């Protein structure tokens, strides 16, 4: 549901990095964006909805600006610019492969986003393979699997591993589809342990790293991921590229995901087609060069600078956010594995007696803060976590942080939630 009034965007005088002098490699655009709030003041916009879509990294914007003057067709032209753009596209593939830790022989297929990548994955799973997932997955890792075994939500990481192990006792090939980091709670799932039991039983694992990839290193070997998906727009590269990386055999054996030019090697007059092998098989049509170049630029920037600074920054802010929210009467946190479990920069919560849309609207209208409210495309999980709290509201609020988030943003959120919660009508929820 959209807020009744939308805060006015005050055009920034210029787009500048959030902290140009910051030592971490993920300086982002838009740090000087201001919004007009209900009482007429203008405030710096506090973007606490980074888990939905991250702001654009300076590295991504710079790479796109450099690319555009020589933008030309990819895989389709003999001209110098076409050749250069084809090289840039394939170089981006190699960079992304390095970023996610592809093994020799693995493929990187560029997609639109994680949802597209998981639909591609569902498309290439060989017939007769049992897909095993959890009912609490993000819809992108739930709905593409039409005939999956949907395990109930575990209460502990050990329970999650044991549930997968039990499910894998049935004979036959299997694929386990699991999210590395919840977009509702920020909790980190025991992916490597799940992969270990899966591999012991000869099964494969696809890891949804849509959230994880924006907060720390993703190493397919360390995770035990046979396949991994991520979204560029969550990784500070908002130009419409996503990734499916992983083992080539299923990808090469499957029918093309998209049928058309680029995926076809030879088409006879009678309609017989010889399809390409390798990434081209699933990338028919003119590819998104701008998107993949932007994504690769962020991968390179992060790889060169390391995650340590950003991880420290986020941990510090998350502790500040947790401490602030836990001090507000009537605020109830969403958590599957409990408060001590490792989390990345996401906090889901509900305010007793207040509809989450109302909380989000007032944070925007009165405090210049952007958060998300609803069920976060993970309806079964969010409903179940809400049921664990004393609140009776049907939906929740999510605050999420990343590069570009400041302590002032977090403090303003905590003060805003305290203000809103303090003015709620005491009789309800
Ligand atoms: N998985 C998770 C864990 C997510 O958070 C999201 C996005 N909210 C997705 C998958 C889907 O990503 P996209 O919308 O980029 O396809």
Short mmCIF file of N, CA, C and O in Angstrom, two decimals, residues 161-271:
data_model
loop_
_atom_site.label_atom_id
_atom_site.label_comp_id
_atom_site.label_asym_id
_atom_site.label_seq_id
_atom_site.Cartn_x
_atom_site.Cartn_y
_atom_site.Cartn_z
N UNK A 161 19.77 -28.15 9.06
CA UNK A 161 20.68 -29.13 8.44
C UNK A 161 20.07 -30.53 8.56
O UNK A 161 20.05 -31.30 7.58
N UNK A 162 19.53 -30.83 9.75
CA UNK A 162 18.96 -32.17 9.97
C UNK A 162 17.75 -32.39 9.05
O UNK A 162 17.55 -33.50 8.53
N UNK A 163 16.96 -31.34 8.84
CA UNK A 163 15.77 -31.49 7.99
C UNK A 163 16.17 -31.79 6.55
O UNK A 163 15.56 -32.63 5.88
N UNK A 164 17.23 -31.13 6.09
CA UNK A 164 17.71 -31.40 4.72
C UNK A 164 18.23 -32.83 4.64
O UNK A 164 17.94 -33.57 3.69
N UNK A 165 18.98 -33.22 5.66
CA UNK A 165 19.55 -34.58 5.66
C UNK A 165 18.43 -35.63 5.59
O UNK A 165 18.50 -36.58 4.81
N UNK A 166 17.38 -35.43 6.37
CA UNK A 166 16.26 -36.38 6.36
C UNK A 166 15.57 -36.40 4.99
O UNK A 166 15.27 -37.46 4.45
N UNK A 167 15.37 -35.20 4.45
CA UNK A 167 14.67 -35.11 3.15
C UNK A 167 15.46 -35.80 2.05
O UNK A 167 14.90 -36.30 1.09
N UNK A 168 16.79 -35.83 2.23
CA UNK A 168 17.64 -36.42 1.18
C UNK A 168 17.73 -37.93 1.29
O UNK A 168 18.41 -38.57 0.48
N UNK A 169 17.03 -38.53 2.27
CA UNK A 169 17.09 -39.99 2.38
C UNK A 169 16.31 -40.66 1.26
O UNK A 169 16.53 -41.81 0.95
N UNK A 170 15.39 -39.93 0.66
CA UNK A 170 14.66 -40.53 -0.47
C UNK A 170 15.64 -40.74 -1.63
O UNK A 170 16.54 -39.92 -1.83
N UNK A 171 15.49 -41.82 -2.37
CA UNK A 171 16.45 -42.09 -3.44
C UNK A 171 16.28 -41.12 -4.62
O UNK A 171 15.25 -40.47 -4.74
N UNK A 172 17.33 -41.04 -5.43
CA UNK A 172 17.23 -40.23 -6.66
C UNK A 172 17.96 -38.91 -6.53
O UNK A 172 18.30 -38.47 -5.44
N UNK A 173 18.21 -38.28 -7.69
CA UNK A 173 18.93 -37.01 -7.69
C UNK A 173 18.14 -35.89 -7.02
O UNK A 173 16.91 -35.89 -7.07
N UNK A 174 18.87 -34.97 -6.39
CA UNK A 174 18.19 -33.89 -5.66
C UNK A 174 18.97 -32.60 -5.78
O UNK A 174 20.18 -32.58 -5.98
N UNK A 175 18.23 -31.51 -5.66
CA UNK A 175 18.80 -30.16 -5.60
C UNK A 175 18.22 -29.48 -4.37
O UNK A 175 17.01 -29.41 -4.21
N UNK A 176 19.12 -28.95 -3.52
CA UNK A 176 18.67 -28.19 -2.36
C UNK A 176 18.78 -26.71 -2.70
O UNK A 176 19.84 -26.25 -3.14
N UNK A 177 17.69 -25.97 -2.52
CA UNK A 177 17.66 -24.54 -2.85
C UNK A 177 17.49 -23.75 -1.55
O UNK A 177 16.47 -23.87 -0.88
N UNK A 178 18.50 -22.98 -1.20
CA UNK A 178 18.47 -22.31 0.11
C UNK A 178 19.03 -20.90 -0.01
O UNK A 178 19.93 -20.63 -0.81
N UNK A 179 18.47 -20.01 0.80
CA UNK A 179 18.92 -18.62 0.82
C UNK A 179 20.02 -18.45 1.86
O UNK A 179 19.89 -18.93 2.99
N UNK A 180 21.07 -17.73 1.47
CA UNK A 180 22.21 -17.58 2.38
C UNK A 180 21.90 -16.62 3.52
O UNK A 180 22.36 -16.81 4.64
N UNK A 181 21.13 -15.57 3.22
CA UNK A 181 20.82 -14.56 4.24
C UNK A 181 19.38 -14.12 4.05
O UNK A 181 18.99 -13.71 2.95
N UNK A 182 18.61 -14.17 5.13
CA UNK A 182 17.19 -13.82 5.03
C UNK A 182 17.01 -12.33 4.78
O UNK A 182 17.62 -11.50 5.45
N UNK A 183 16.12 -12.01 3.85
CA UNK A 183 15.84 -10.58 3.59
C UNK A 183 14.84 -10.03 4.59
O UNK A 183 14.57 -8.83 4.59
N UNK A 184 14.31 -10.88 5.47
CA UNK A 184 13.34 -10.42 6.47
C UNK A 184 14.04 -10.12 7.80
O UNK A 184 13.75 -9.14 8.47
N UNK A 185 15.00 -10.98 8.15
CA UNK A 185 15.65 -10.86 9.47
C UNK A 185 17.14 -10.54 9.36
O UNK A 185 17.74 -10.15 10.35
N UNK A 186 17.73 -10.75 8.19
CA UNK A 186 19.18 -10.59 8.05
C UNK A 186 19.95 -11.80 8.57
O UNK A 186 21.20 -11.82 8.50
N UNK A 187 19.25 -12.81 9.09
CA UNK A 187 19.94 -13.97 9.67
C UNK A 187 20.67 -14.77 8.58
O UNK A 187 20.18 -14.94 7.47
N UNK A 188 21.86 -15.24 8.99
CA UNK A 188 22.70 -16.01 8.07
C UNK A 188 22.35 -17.49 8.24
O UNK A 188 22.33 -18.00 9.35
N UNK A 189 22.07 -18.13 7.13
CA UNK A 189 21.69 -19.55 7.16
C UNK A 189 22.93 -20.45 7.08
O UNK A 189 23.95 -20.05 6.50
N UNK A 190 22.84 -21.65 7.64
CA UNK A 190 24.00 -22.55 7.66
C UNK A 190 24.21 -23.23 6.31
O UNK A 190 24.12 -24.46 6.18
N UNK A 191 24.52 -22.43 5.32
CA UNK A 191 24.56 -22.94 3.94
C UNK A 191 25.67 -23.99 3.78
O UNK A 191 25.46 -25.04 3.16
N UNK A 192 26.85 -23.71 4.32
CA UNK A 192 27.96 -24.65 4.12
C UNK A 192 27.64 -26.01 4.74
O UNK A 192 27.96 -27.06 4.17
N UNK A 193 26.98 -25.99 5.90
CA UNK A 193 26.64 -27.26 6.56
C UNK A 193 25.55 -27.99 5.76
O UNK A 193 25.59 -29.22 5.61
N UNK A 194 24.60 -27.24 5.26
CA UNK A 194 23.55 -27.86 4.42
C UNK A 194 24.20 -28.46 3.17
O UNK A 194 23.89 -29.59 2.76
N UNK A 195 25.14 -27.72 2.59
CA UNK A 195 25.80 -28.23 1.38
C UNK A 195 26.61 -29.49 1.70
O UNK A 195 26.66 -30.42 0.88
N UNK A 196 27.21 -29.52 2.89
CA UNK A 196 28.02 -30.70 3.24
C UNK A 196 27.13 -31.95 3.26
O UNK A 196 27.47 -32.97 2.64
N UNK A 197 25.96 -31.88 3.92
CA UNK A 197 25.11 -33.08 3.97
C UNK A 197 24.53 -33.37 2.58
O UNK A 197 24.35 -34.53 2.21
N UNK A 198 24.27 -32.32 1.83
CA UNK A 198 23.72 -32.53 0.47
C UNK A 198 24.76 -33.27 -0.38
O UNK A 198 24.42 -34.25 -1.07
N UNK A 199 25.99 -32.81 -0.30
CA UNK A 199 27.03 -33.44 -1.14
C UNK A 199 27.32 -34.88 -0.70
O UNK A 199 27.58 -35.74 -1.54
N UNK A 200 27.24 -35.11 0.62
CA UNK A 200 27.43 -36.50 1.09
C UNK A 200 26.43 -37.44 0.44
O UNK A 200 26.70 -38.61 0.23
N UNK A 201 25.25 -36.91 0.15
CA UNK A 201 24.21 -37.76 -0.45
C UNK A 201 24.11 -37.57 -1.97
O UNK A 201 23.12 -37.96 -2.57
N UNK A 202 25.10 -36.91 -2.52
CA UNK A 202 25.14 -36.78 -3.99
C UNK A 202 24.22 -35.72 -4.55
O UNK A 202 24.00 -35.65 -5.77
N UNK A 203 23.66 -34.87 -3.68
CA UNK A 203 22.75 -33.82 -4.16
C UNK A 203 23.54 -32.57 -4.49
O UNK A 203 24.70 -32.41 -4.10
N UNK A 204 22.91 -31.68 -5.22
CA UNK A 204 23.50 -30.37 -5.51
C UNK A 204 22.78 -29.28 -4.73
O UNK A 204 21.66 -29.50 -4.24
N UNK A 205 23.44 -28.10 -4.68
CA UNK A 205 22.89 -26.99 -3.89
C UNK A 205 22.91 -25.71 -4.73
O UNK A 205 23.93 -25.38 -5.34
N UNK A 206 21.79 -25.00 -4.73
CA UNK A 206 21.77 -23.65 -5.32
C UNK A 206 21.55 -22.67 -4.17
O UNK A 206 20.66 -22.84 -3.35
N UNK A 207 22.41 -21.66 -4.13
CA UNK A 207 22.39 -20.69 -3.03
C UNK A 207 21.88 -19.35 -3.55
O UNK A 207 22.41 -18.80 -4.52
N UNK A 208 20.85 -18.85 -2.90
CA UNK A 208 20.34 -17.50 -3.19
C UNK A 208 21.18 -16.52 -2.37
O UNK A 208 21.01 -16.40 -1.16
N UNK A 209 22.11 -15.85 -3.07
CA UNK A 209 23.02 -14.91 -2.39
C UNK A 209 22.61 -13.46 -2.65
O UNK A 209 23.44 -12.55 -2.55
N UNK A 210 21.32 -13.25 -2.96
CA UNK A 210 20.85 -11.89 -3.29
C UNK A 210 21.21 -10.91 -2.17
O UNK A 210 21.64 -9.78 -2.43
N UNK A 211 21.04 -11.32 -0.92
CA UNK A 211 21.37 -10.43 0.20
C UNK A 211 22.83 -10.58 0.61
O UNK A 211 23.52 -9.59 0.83
N UNK A 212 23.30 -11.80 0.69
CA UNK A 212 24.67 -12.03 1.18
C UNK A 212 25.70 -11.27 0.35
O UNK A 212 26.63 -10.67 0.90
N UNK A 213 25.51 -11.27 -0.95
CA UNK A 213 26.56 -10.73 -1.83
C UNK A 213 26.81 -9.24 -1.60
O UNK A 213 27.86 -8.73 -1.98
N UNK A 214 25.85 -8.55 -0.98
CA UNK A 214 26.02 -7.11 -0.76
C UNK A 214 26.71 -6.81 0.57
O UNK A 214 26.95 -5.65 0.89
N UNK A 215 27.00 -7.84 1.34
CA UNK A 215 27.53 -7.60 2.69
C UNK A 215 28.85 -8.28 2.97
O UNK A 215 29.47 -8.03 4.00
N UNK A 216 29.27 -9.17 2.10
CA UNK A 216 30.51 -9.88 2.40
C UNK A 216 30.91 -10.77 1.25
O UNK A 216 30.20 -10.85 0.24
N UNK A 217 32.06 -11.40 1.40
CA UNK A 217 32.55 -12.22 0.29
C UNK A 217 31.62 -13.39 0.01
O UNK A 217 31.08 -13.99 0.94
N UNK A 218 31.42 -13.68 -1.26
CA UNK A 218 30.70 -14.90 -1.62
C UNK A 218 31.71 -15.81 -2.32
O UNK A 218 32.28 -15.43 -3.34
N UNK A 219 31.91 -16.95 -1.74
CA UNK A 219 32.88 -17.89 -2.29
C UNK A 219 32.14 -19.21 -2.46
O UNK A 219 31.80 -19.89 -1.49
N UNK A 220 31.88 -19.54 -3.73
CA UNK A 220 31.06 -20.73 -3.99
C UNK A 220 31.66 -21.98 -3.36
O UNK A 220 30.93 -22.82 -2.84
N UNK A 221 32.98 -22.08 -3.39
CA UNK A 221 33.62 -23.28 -2.82
C UNK A 221 33.41 -23.30 -1.31
O UNK A 221 33.04 -24.33 -0.74
N UNK A 222 33.62 -22.17 -0.65
CA UNK A 222 33.46 -22.14 0.82
C UNK A 222 32.01 -22.38 1.21
O UNK A 222 31.72 -23.03 2.22
N UNK A 223 31.08 -21.88 0.41
CA UNK A 223 29.66 -22.09 0.71
C UNK A 223 29.20 -23.50 0.33
O UNK A 223 28.16 -23.96 0.78
N UNK A 224 29.97 -24.16 -0.52
CA UNK A 224 29.54 -25.46 -1.04
C UNK A 224 28.45 -25.30 -2.08
O UNK A 224 27.64 -26.20 -2.28
N UNK A 225 28.43 -24.15 -2.74
CA UNK A 225 27.36 -23.87 -3.71
C UNK A 225 27.71 -24.48 -5.07
O UNK A 225 28.74 -24.15 -5.65
N UNK A 226 26.84 -25.34 -5.55
CA UNK A 226 27.01 -25.79 -6.94
C UNK A 226 26.54 -24.70 -7.88
O UNK A 226 27.06 -24.56 -8.99
N UNK A 227 25.55 -23.93 -7.43
CA UNK A 227 25.03 -22.79 -8.19
C UNK A 227 24.80 -21.64 -7.22
O UNK A 227 24.50 -21.87 -6.03
N UNK A 228 24.91 -20.44 -7.74
CA UNK A 228 24.70 -19.26 -6.89
C UNK A 228 24.04 -18.17 -7.72
O UNK A 228 24.37 -17.99 -8.90
N UNK A 229 23.11 -17.44 -7.10
CA UNK A 229 22.48 -16.33 -7.82
C UNK A 229 22.68 -15.04 -7.03
O UNK A 229 22.79 -15.06 -5.80
N UNK A 230 22.72 -13.93 -7.75
CA UNK A 230 22.74 -12.61 -7.12
C UNK A 230 22.15 -11.57 -8.07
O UNK A 230 21.97 -11.83 -9.26
N UNK A 231 21.85 -10.40 -7.50
CA UNK A 231 21.24 -9.29 -8.25
C UNK A 231 22.18 -8.09 -8.23
O UNK A 231 22.60 -7.66 -7.15
N UNK A 232 22.44 -7.50 -9.40
CA UNK A 232 23.29 -6.31 -9.44
C UNK A 232 22.73 -5.15 -8.65
O UNK A 232 23.46 -4.45 -7.95
N UNK A 233 21.40 -4.96 -8.70
CA UNK A 233 20.84 -3.75 -8.05
C UNK A 233 20.95 -3.81 -6.53
O UNK A 233 20.88 -2.79 -5.87
N UNK A 234 21.12 -5.01 -5.98
CA UNK A 234 21.34 -5.10 -4.52
C UNK A 234 22.82 -4.96 -4.18
O UNK A 234 23.20 -4.85 -3.03
N UNK A 235 23.64 -5.00 -5.20
CA UNK A 235 25.09 -4.92 -5.05
C UNK A 235 25.58 -3.58 -5.61
O UNK A 235 26.66 -3.50 -6.18
N UNK A 236 24.78 -2.56 -5.46
CA UNK A 236 25.19 -1.18 -5.78
C UNK A 236 25.41 -0.98 -7.29
O UNK A 236 26.11 -0.07 -7.68
N UNK A 237 24.84 -1.84 -8.12
CA UNK A 237 24.99 -1.72 -9.58
C UNK A 237 23.60 -1.78 -10.22
O UNK A 237 23.21 -2.80 -10.78
N UNK A 238 22.85 -0.67 -10.13
CA UNK A 238 21.43 -0.72 -10.50
C UNK A 238 21.17 -0.55 -11.99
O UNK A 238 20.50 0.38 -12.41
N UNK A 239 21.68 -1.45 -12.78
CA UNK A 239 21.46 -1.32 -14.23
C UNK A 239 20.88 -2.60 -14.83
O UNK A 239 21.10 -2.90 -15.99
N UNK A 240 20.19 -3.37 -13.99
CA UNK A 240 19.38 -4.46 -14.52
C UNK A 240 20.09 -5.75 -14.88
O UNK A 240 19.63 -6.47 -15.76
N UNK A 241 21.20 -6.05 -14.20
CA UNK A 241 21.87 -7.33 -14.46
C UNK A 241 21.84 -8.21 -13.21
O UNK A 241 21.94 -7.72 -12.09
N UNK A 242 21.69 -9.51 -13.44
CA UNK A 242 21.79 -10.49 -12.37
C UNK A 242 22.67 -11.63 -12.84
O UNK A 242 23.15 -11.62 -13.99
N UNK A 243 22.84 -12.62 -11.97
CA UNK A 243 23.80 -13.68 -12.27
C UNK A 243 23.27 -15.03 -11.82
O UNK A 243 22.70 -15.15 -10.72
N UNK A 244 23.47 -16.04 -12.66
CA UNK A 244 23.45 -17.44 -12.21
C UNK A 244 24.81 -18.00 -12.54
O UNK A 244 25.23 -18.00 -13.72
N UNK A 245 25.53 -18.45 -11.52
CA UNK A 245 26.84 -19.06 -11.73
C UNK A 245 26.79 -20.50 -11.26
O UNK A 245 26.09 -20.81 -10.29
N UNK A 246 27.54 -21.36 -11.93
CA UNK A 246 27.60 -22.73 -11.44
C UNK A 246 27.96 -23.76 -12.49
O UNK A 246 28.43 -23.42 -13.58
N UNK A 247 27.72 -24.99 -12.14
CA UNK A 247 28.20 -26.13 -12.92
C UNK A 247 27.60 -26.14 -14.33
O UNK A 247 26.40 -25.92 -14.51
N UNK A 248 28.47 -26.48 -15.29
CA UNK A 248 28.09 -26.32 -16.71
C UNK A 248 27.18 -27.45 -17.20
O UNK A 248 26.37 -27.22 -18.11
N UNK A 249 27.30 -28.66 -16.60
CA UNK A 249 26.65 -29.80 -17.26
C UNK A 249 25.13 -29.64 -17.38
O UNK A 249 24.56 -29.83 -18.46
N UNK A 250 24.46 -29.27 -16.30
CA UNK A 250 22.99 -29.11 -16.38
C UNK A 250 22.63 -27.96 -17.32
O UNK A 250 21.64 -28.02 -18.03
N UNK A 251 23.48 -26.91 -17.27
CA UNK A 251 23.18 -25.73 -18.10
C UNK A 251 23.30 -26.09 -19.59
O UNK A 251 22.46 -25.69 -20.41
N UNK A 252 24.32 -26.85 -19.92
CA UNK A 252 24.54 -27.20 -21.32
C UNK A 252 23.54 -28.24 -21.83
O UNK A 252 23.26 -28.33 -23.02
N UNK A 253 23.02 -29.04 -20.90
CA UNK A 253 22.10 -30.11 -21.32
C UNK A 253 20.67 -29.61 -21.48
O UNK A 253 19.85 -30.26 -22.14
N UNK A 254 20.37 -28.47 -20.88
CA UNK A 254 18.97 -28.00 -20.88
C UNK A 254 18.63 -27.30 -22.18
O UNK A 254 19.49 -26.78 -22.89
N UNK A 255 17.34 -27.27 -22.48
CA UNK A 255 16.83 -26.43 -23.57
C UNK A 255 17.18 -24.98 -23.25
O UNK A 255 17.20 -24.60 -22.07
N UNK A 256 17.42 -24.15 -24.26
CA UNK A 256 17.69 -22.73 -23.98
C UNK A 256 16.56 -22.10 -23.16
O UNK A 256 15.39 -22.41 -23.37
N UNK A 257 16.95 -21.23 -22.25
CA UNK A 257 15.97 -20.53 -21.39
C UNK A 257 15.16 -19.55 -22.25
O UNK A 257 13.95 -19.43 -22.11
N UNK A 258 15.88 -18.83 -23.10
CA UNK A 258 15.25 -17.93 -24.08
C UNK A 258 15.62 -18.45 -25.45
O UNK A 258 16.78 -18.78 -25.68
N UNK A 259 14.67 -18.46 -26.36
CA UNK A 259 14.96 -18.93 -27.71
C UNK A 259 15.09 -17.72 -28.62
O UNK A 259 14.20 -16.87 -28.62
N UNK A 260 16.18 -17.66 -29.37
CA UNK A 260 16.35 -16.53 -30.28
C UNK A 260 17.79 -16.41 -30.73
O UNK A 260 18.60 -17.33 -30.52
N UNK A 261 18.10 -15.26 -31.32
CA UNK A 261 19.44 -15.01 -31.82
C UNK A 261 20.44 -14.98 -30.68
O UNK A 261 20.13 -14.57 -29.57
N UNK A 262 21.64 -15.47 -30.97
CA UNK A 262 22.67 -15.52 -29.94
C UNK A 262 22.71 -16.90 -29.29
O UNK A 262 23.78 -17.44 -29.03
N UNK A 263 21.54 -17.49 -29.05
CA UNK A 263 21.49 -18.83 -28.47
C UNK A 263 21.53 -19.90 -29.56
O UNK A 263 21.76 -21.07 -29.28
N UNK A 264 21.30 -19.48 -30.80
CA UNK A 264 21.21 -20.46 -31.89
C UNK A 264 22.46 -20.39 -32.76
O UNK A 264 22.87 -19.31 -33.18
N UNK A 265 23.07 -21.55 -32.98
CA UNK A 265 24.26 -21.60 -33.85
C UNK A 265 23.88 -21.66 -35.31
O UNK A 265 24.48 -21.06 -36.17
N UNK A 266 22.85 -22.46 -35.57
CA UNK A 266 22.46 -22.70 -36.96
C UNK A 266 20.96 -23.00 -37.00
O UNK A 266 20.48 -23.79 -36.18
N UNK A 267 20.27 -22.34 -37.90
CA UNK A 267 18.83 -22.59 -38.03
C UNK A 267 18.56 -22.95 -39.48
O UNK A 267 18.89 -22.19 -40.40
N UNK A 268 18.00 -24.13 -39.70
CA UNK A 268 17.71 -24.59 -41.06
C UNK A 268 16.34 -24.08 -41.51
O UNK A 268 15.52 -23.66 -40.70
N UNK A 269 16.15 -24.12 -42.82
CA UNK A 269 14.89 -23.61 -43.39
C UNK A 269 13.69 -24.38 -42.84
O UNK A 269 12.59 -23.84 -42.70
N UNK A 270 13.91 -25.65 -42.49
CA UNK A 270 12.78 -26.43 -41.95
C UNK A 270 12.58 -26.18 -40.46
O UNK A 270 11.75 -26.82 -39.82
N UNK A 271 13.37 -25.26 -39.90
CA UNK A 271 13.16 -24.90 -38.49
C UNK A 271 14.08 -25.65 -37.53
O UNK A 271 14.08 -25.34 -36.33
#
